[in-house]
Amino acid sequence: MKRTLSICLTGFLLFIALPSHVQAQYDYSPGFSAVKPTEMNKLQYLNGTWRITLKWPRNPGSRDTEWVTYAESKSTFTTLYGGAFIQESSEGFPITGGHEGFSHWAYNSIFSFDRFQQTYRYIAFDNIMGLSDIYEGNFKNHELVLSNVKTSTYNNQGTNNGNQKNKITLIPISDDRFEIY
């Protein structure tokens, strides 16, 4: 069965061809070149397939810093558009006891760098919530610190019906290991 996508436009489509010296006047980004942002080079270590160990604090809410393994999975990170984006595809994790009909939590994500806002973005989406959670942030030393506090894409029905605002920190440890908190 052949599937077809039709796009209907209401209104007018106007195309104006300008000489290159006139077009240059409309480039609002000094030094812009149509290539991946060089800042994405800092994330190239993610490329490849990684084994993921999901850990939880043994005693959530306490000062206990002992972490226990909850589940294991794997993620594959690949570059898109010549390295302008990095996509993570994850098998996800089992959900013990089920969760409203789901037995497995799978997710994908995209990393990018907004050259105009000078910020990294991380967009995560999964099979359970159906949300596109957008995190923004920058490097602090060698750690990428991202948060969804300012993007307003957090789950406002989180724990105890409160806002579920999150911070994610990516920490490269070695050539074959990184951690996310």
PDB file of C-alpha atoms in Angstrom:
ATOM      1  CA  MET A   1       0.000   0.000   0.000  1.00  0.00           C
ATOM      2  CA  LYS A   2       1.465   3.330  -1.064  1.00  0.00           C
ATOM      3  CA  ARG A   3       1.092   6.127   1.472  1.00  0.00           C
ATOM      4  CA  THR A   4       1.013   9.740   0.363  1.00  0.00           C
ATOM      5  CA  LEU A   5       1.456  12.955   2.286  1.00  0.00           C
ATOM      6  CA  SER A   6      -0.346  15.989   0.938  1.00  0.00           C
ATOM      7  CA  ILE A   7       0.408  19.492   2.119  1.00  0.00           C
ATOM      8  CA  CYS A   8      -2.136  22.211   1.445  1.00  0.00           C
ATOM      9  CA  LEU A   9      -1.198  25.838   1.804  1.00  0.00           C
ATOM     10  CA  THR A  10      -3.727  28.525   2.429  1.00  0.00           C
ATOM     11  CA  GLY A  11      -2.452  31.894   1.363  1.00  0.00           C
ATOM     12  CA  PHE A  12       0.415  32.688  -0.944  1.00  0.00           C
ATOM     13  CA  LEU A  13       3.901  31.318  -1.227  1.00  0.00           C
ATOM     14  CA  LEU A  14       6.352  34.001  -2.303  1.00  0.00           C
ATOM     15  CA  PHE A  15       9.889  33.259  -3.416  1.00  0.00           C
ATOM     16  CA  ILE A  16      12.317  36.078  -3.986  1.00  0.00           C
ATOM     17  CA  ALA A  17      15.731  35.484  -5.522  1.00  0.00           C
ATOM     18  CA  LEU A  18      18.309  38.033  -4.433  1.00  0.00           C
ATOM     19  CA  PRO A  19      21.886  38.474  -5.585  1.00  0.00           C
ATOM     20  CA  SER A  20      24.384  36.997  -3.120  1.00  0.00           C
ATOM     21  CA  HIS A  21      25.677  40.395  -1.937  1.00  0.00           C
ATOM     22  CA  VAL A  22      22.112  41.421  -1.010  1.00  0.00           C
ATOM     23  CA  GLN A  23      21.416  38.056   0.680  1.00  0.00           C
ATOM     24  CA  ALA A  24      24.466  38.578   2.889  1.00  0.00           C
ATOM     25  CA  GLN A  25      22.699  41.586   4.441  1.00  0.00           C
ATOM     26  CA  TYR A  26      20.076  39.218   5.847  1.00  0.00           C
ATOM     27  CA  ASP A  27      22.496  36.913   7.633  1.00  0.00           C
ATOM     28  CA  TYR A  28      21.809  37.892  11.233  1.00  0.00           C
ATOM     29  CA  SER A  29      24.472  35.639  12.713  1.00  0.00           C
ATOM     30  CA  PRO A  30      28.015  37.016  12.483  1.00  0.00           C
ATOM     31  CA  GLY A  31      30.432  34.400  11.252  1.00  0.00           C
ATOM     32  CA  PHE A  32      27.629  31.967  10.385  1.00  0.00           C
ATOM     33  CA  SER A  33      28.565  29.015   8.233  1.00  0.00           C
ATOM     34  CA  ALA A  34      26.241  26.186   7.323  1.00  0.00           C
ATOM     35  CA  VAL A  35      28.079  23.457   9.217  1.00  0.00           C
ATOM     36  CA  LYS A  36      27.639  21.794  12.577  1.00  0.00           C
ATOM     37  CA  PRO A  37      28.396  24.051  15.526  1.00  0.00           C
ATOM     38  CA  THR A  38      31.959  23.334  16.685  1.00  0.00           C
ATOM     39  CA  GLU A  39      30.576  23.074  20.239  1.00  0.00           C
ATOM     40  CA  MET A  40      29.089  19.686  19.276  1.00  0.00           C
ATOM     41  CA  ASN A  41      32.659  18.319  19.137  1.00  0.00           C
ATOM     42  CA  LYS A  42      32.563  18.202  22.944  1.00  0.00           C
ATOM     43  CA  LEU A  43      29.845  15.515  22.729  1.00  0.00           C
ATOM     44  CA  GLN A  44      31.434  13.307  20.069  1.00  0.00           C
ATOM     45  CA  TYR A  45      32.596  10.895  22.782  1.00  0.00           C
ATOM     46  CA  LEU A  46      28.956   9.766  23.062  1.00  0.00           C
ATOM     47  CA  ASN A  47      28.935   8.163  19.590  1.00  0.00           C
ATOM     48  CA  GLY A  48      28.552   4.401  19.637  1.00  0.00           C
ATOM     49  CA  THR A  49      26.673   1.831  21.686  1.00  0.00           C
ATOM     50  CA  TRP A  50      26.798   2.038  25.465  1.00  0.00           C
ATOM     51  CA  ARG A  51      25.712  -0.330  28.219  1.00  0.00           C
ATOM     52  CA  ILE A  52      23.568   1.570  30.712  1.00  0.00           C
ATOM     53  CA  THR A  53      23.272   0.761  34.383  1.00  0.00           C
ATOM     54  CA  LEU A  54      20.325   2.536  35.996  1.00  0.00           C
ATOM     55  CA  LYS A  55      20.925   3.169  39.688  1.00  0.00           C
ATOM     56  CA  TRP A  56      18.713   4.548  42.443  1.00  0.00           C
ATOM     57  CA  PRO A  57      19.674   5.729  45.916  1.00  0.00           C
ATOM     58  CA  ARG A  58      19.259   2.914  48.431  1.00  0.00           C
ATOM     59  CA  ASN A  59      17.319   5.256  50.730  1.00  0.00           C
ATOM     60  CA  PRO A  60      15.744   8.072  48.663  1.00  0.00           C
ATOM     61  CA  GLY A  61      15.422  11.315  50.572  1.00  0.00           C
ATOM     62  CA  SER A  62      18.088  10.437  53.130  1.00  0.00           C
ATOM     63  CA  ARG A  63      21.707  11.527  53.310  1.00  0.00           C
ATOM     64  CA  ASP A  64      22.710   7.970  52.417  1.00  0.00           C
ATOM     65  CA  THR A  65      24.831   8.130  49.267  1.00  0.00           C
ATOM     66  CA  GLU A  66      24.805   4.416  48.504  1.00  0.00           C
ATOM     67  CA  TRP A  67      23.457   3.604  45.034  1.00  0.00           C
ATOM     68  CA  VAL A  68      21.958   0.263  44.027  1.00  0.00           C
ATOM     69  CA  THR A  69      21.498  -1.132  40.520  1.00  0.00           C
ATOM     70  CA  TYR A  70      17.883  -1.071  39.384  1.00  0.00           C
ATOM     71  CA  ALA A  71      18.186  -2.304  35.798  1.00  0.00           C
ATOM     72  CA  GLU A  72      20.502  -2.522  32.787  1.00  0.00           C
ATOM     73  CA  SER A  73      19.945  -1.596  29.153  1.00  0.00           C
ATOM     74  CA  LYS A  74      21.838  -0.140  26.214  1.00  0.00           C
ATOM     75  CA  SER A  75      21.736   3.036  24.163  1.00  0.00           C
ATOM     76  CA  THR A  76      23.124   3.835  20.748  1.00  0.00           C
ATOM     77  CA  PHE A  77      24.269   7.370  19.983  1.00  0.00           C
ATOM     78  CA  THR A  78      24.568   8.429  16.333  1.00  0.00           C
ATOM     79  CA  THR A  79      25.284  11.725  14.637  1.00  0.00           C
ATOM     80  CA  LEU A  80      22.741  13.349  12.360  1.00  0.00           C
ATOM     81  CA  TYR A  81      23.284  16.000   9.669  1.00  0.00           C
ATOM     82  CA  GLY A  82      27.060  15.821   9.723  1.00  0.00           C
ATOM     83  CA  GLY A  83      27.272  15.980  13.501  1.00  0.00           C
ATOM     84  CA  ALA A  84      24.921  18.937  14.037  1.00  0.00           C
ATOM     85  CA  PHE A  85      22.800  16.626  16.232  1.00  0.00           C
ATOM     86  CA  ILE A  86      23.437  13.494  18.254  1.00  0.00           C
ATOM     87  CA  GLN A  87      20.529  11.096  18.642  1.00  0.00           C
ATOM     88  CA  GLU A  88      20.243   8.539  21.416  1.00  0.00           C
ATOM     89  CA  SER A  89      18.059   5.482  20.871  1.00  0.00           C
ATOM     90  CA  SER A  90      17.536   3.394  23.985  1.00  0.00           C
ATOM     91  CA  GLU A  91      15.945   0.031  24.576  1.00  0.00           C
ATOM     92  CA  GLY A  92      14.811   1.410  27.901  1.00  0.00           C
ATOM     93  CA  PHE A  93      14.184  -0.382  31.152  1.00  0.00           C
ATOM     94  CA  PRO A  94      11.621  -2.810  32.539  1.00  0.00           C
ATOM     95  CA  ILE A  95       9.026  -1.362  34.866  1.00  0.00           C
ATOM     96  CA  THR A  96       8.500  -3.578  37.867  1.00  0.00           C
ATOM     97  CA  GLY A  97       4.875  -4.186  38.683  1.00  0.00           C
ATOM     98  CA  GLY A  98       3.687  -2.508  35.495  1.00  0.00           C
ATOM     99  CA  HIS A  99       2.704   1.109  35.093  1.00  0.00           C
ATOM    100  CA  GLU A 100      -0.765   1.787  33.714  1.00  0.00           C
ATOM    101  CA  GLY A 101      -0.444  -1.025  31.189  1.00  0.00           C
ATOM    102  CA  PHE A 102       3.251  -0.523  30.366  1.00  0.00           C
ATOM    103  CA  SER A 103       5.871  -3.081  31.277  1.00  0.00           C
ATOM    104  CA  HIS A 104       8.833  -1.415  29.562  1.00  0.00           C
ATOM    105  CA  TRP A 105      10.062   2.196  29.516  1.00  0.00           C
ATOM    106  CA  ALA A 106      11.820   3.090  26.247  1.00  0.00           C
ATOM    107  CA  TYR A 107      13.114   6.516  25.253  1.00  0.00           C
ATOM    108  CA  ASN A 108      14.999   8.524  22.648  1.00  0.00           C
ATOM    109  CA  SER A 109      16.766  11.848  22.863  1.00  0.00           C
ATOM    110  CA  ILE A 110      18.462  14.482  20.741  1.00  0.00           C
ATOM    111  CA  PHE A 111      21.441  16.671  21.690  1.00  0.00           C
ATOM    112  CA  SER A 112      22.084  19.951  19.865  1.00  0.00           C
ATOM    113  CA  PHE A 113      23.750  23.329  20.299  1.00  0.00           C
ATOM    114  CA  ASP A 114      21.855  26.566  19.625  1.00  0.00           C
ATOM    115  CA  ARG A 115      24.497  28.906  18.221  1.00  0.00           C
ATOM    116  CA  PHE A 116      22.199  31.918  18.602  1.00  0.00           C
ATOM    117  CA  GLN A 117      21.330  31.363  22.281  1.00  0.00           C
ATOM    118  CA  GLN A 118      24.771  29.841  23.000  1.00  0.00           C
ATOM    119  CA  THR A 119      23.212  26.906  24.841  1.00  0.00           C
ATOM    120  CA  TYR A 120      23.100  23.142  24.533  1.00  0.00           C
ATOM    121  CA  ARG A 121      19.699  21.488  24.239  1.00  0.00           C
ATOM    122  CA  TYR A 122      18.657  17.981  25.121  1.00  0.00           C
ATOM    123  CA  ILE A 123      15.190  16.844  24.061  1.00  0.00           C
ATOM    124  CA  ALA A 124      13.984  13.570  25.569  1.00  0.00           C
ATOM    125  CA  PHE A 125      10.830  11.655  24.691  1.00  0.00           C
ATOM    126  CA  ASP A 126       9.526   8.281  25.788  1.00  0.00           C
ATOM    127  CA  ASN A 127       6.775   5.717  25.248  1.00  0.00           C
ATOM    128  CA  ILE A 128       4.977   6.305  28.562  1.00  0.00           C
ATOM    129  CA  MET A 129       4.446  10.017  29.172  1.00  0.00           C
ATOM    130  CA  GLY A 130       4.367  11.179  25.562  1.00  0.00           C
ATOM    131  CA  LEU A 131       6.209  14.348  26.576  1.00  0.00           C
ATOM    132  CA  SER A 132       9.025  16.163  24.820  1.00  0.00           C
ATOM    133  CA  ASP A 133      11.078  17.285  27.768  1.00  0.00           C
ATOM    134  CA  ILE A 134      13.491  20.067  26.776  1.00  0.00           C
ATOM    135  CA  TYR A 135      16.613  20.663  28.832  1.00  0.00           C
ATOM    136  CA  GLU A 136      19.040  23.537  28.314  1.00  0.00           C
ATOM    137  CA  GLY A 137      22.459  24.301  29.714  1.00  0.00           C
ATOM    138  CA  ASN A 138      26.199  24.507  29.177  1.00  0.00           C
ATOM    139  CA  PHE A 139      29.482  23.007  30.197  1.00  0.00           C
ATOM    140  CA  LYS A 140      30.898  23.709  33.620  1.00  0.00           C
ATOM    141  CA  ASN A 141      34.493  22.533  33.344  1.00  0.00           C
ATOM    142  CA  HIS A 142      34.168  19.144  31.596  1.00  0.00           C
ATOM    143  CA  GLU A 143      30.580  18.432  32.762  1.00  0.00           C
ATOM    144  CA  LEU A 144      27.496  19.277  30.684  1.00  0.00           C
ATOM    145  CA  VAL A 145      24.799  20.544  33.066  1.00  0.00           C
ATOM    146  CA  LEU A 146      21.248  20.649  31.648  1.00  0.00           C
ATOM    147  CA  SER A 147      17.933  21.585  33.270  1.00  0.00           C
ATOM    148  CA  ASN A 148      14.269  21.803  32.269  1.00  0.00           C
ATOM    149  CA  VAL A 149      13.445  24.438  34.923  1.00  0.00           C
ATOM    150  CA  LYS A 150      13.418  27.416  32.526  1.00  0.00           C
ATOM    151  CA  THR A 151      11.940  25.611  29.507  1.00  0.00           C
ATOM    152  CA  SER A 152       8.593  24.884  31.213  1.00  0.00           C
ATOM    153  CA  THR A 153       8.501  21.395  29.678  1.00  0.00           C
ATOM    154  CA  TYR A 154       8.538  19.562  32.979  1.00  0.00           C
ATOM    155  CA  ASN A 155       5.829  17.212  34.200  1.00  0.00           C
ATOM    156  CA  ASN A 156       3.565  19.318  36.425  1.00  0.00           C
ATOM    157  CA  GLN A 157       1.847  16.165  37.718  1.00  0.00           C
ATOM    158  CA  GLY A 158       5.032  14.705  39.179  1.00  0.00           C
ATOM    159  CA  THR A 159       5.615  13.238  42.602  1.00  0.00           C
ATOM    160  CA  ASN A 160       2.868  14.288  45.026  1.00  0.00           C
ATOM    161  CA  ASN A 161       1.287  16.338  42.185  1.00  0.00           C
ATOM    162  CA  GLY A 162       4.231  18.739  42.261  1.00  0.00           C
ATOM    163  CA  ASN A 163       6.334  20.000  39.398  1.00  0.00           C
ATOM    164  CA  GLN A 164       8.899  17.439  38.297  1.00  0.00           C
ATOM    165  CA  LYS A 165      11.764  19.761  37.398  1.00  0.00           C
ATOM    166  CA  ASN A 166      15.006  17.970  36.667  1.00  0.00           C
ATOM    167  CA  LYS A 167      18.688  18.610  36.211  1.00  0.00           C
ATOM    168  CA  ILE A 168      20.905  16.264  34.195  1.00  0.00           C
ATOM    169  CA  THR A 169      24.690  16.288  34.382  1.00  0.00           C
ATOM    170  CA  LEU A 170      26.810  14.351  31.864  1.00  0.00           C
ATOM    171  CA  ILE A 171      30.268  13.543  33.178  1.00  0.00           C
ATOM    172  CA  PRO A 172      32.842  11.853  30.926  1.00  0.00           C
ATOM    173  CA  ILE A 173      34.924   9.523  33.112  1.00  0.00           C
ATOM    174  CA  SER A 174      37.127   7.697  30.572  1.00  0.00           C
ATOM    175  CA  ASP A 175      37.071   6.584  26.930  1.00  0.00           C
ATOM    176  CA  ASP A 176      34.657   3.794  27.800  1.00  0.00           C
ATOM    177  CA  ARG A 177      32.599   5.304  30.612  1.00  0.00           C
ATOM    178  CA  PHE A 178      30.472   8.350  31.362  1.00  0.00           C
ATOM    179  CA  GLU A 179      27.946   9.041  34.076  1.00  0.00           C
ATOM    180  CA  ILE A 180      24.668  10.920  34.113  1.00  0.00           C
ATOM    181  CA  TYR A 181      23.229  12.387  37.312  1.00  0.00           C
TER     182      TYR A 181
END
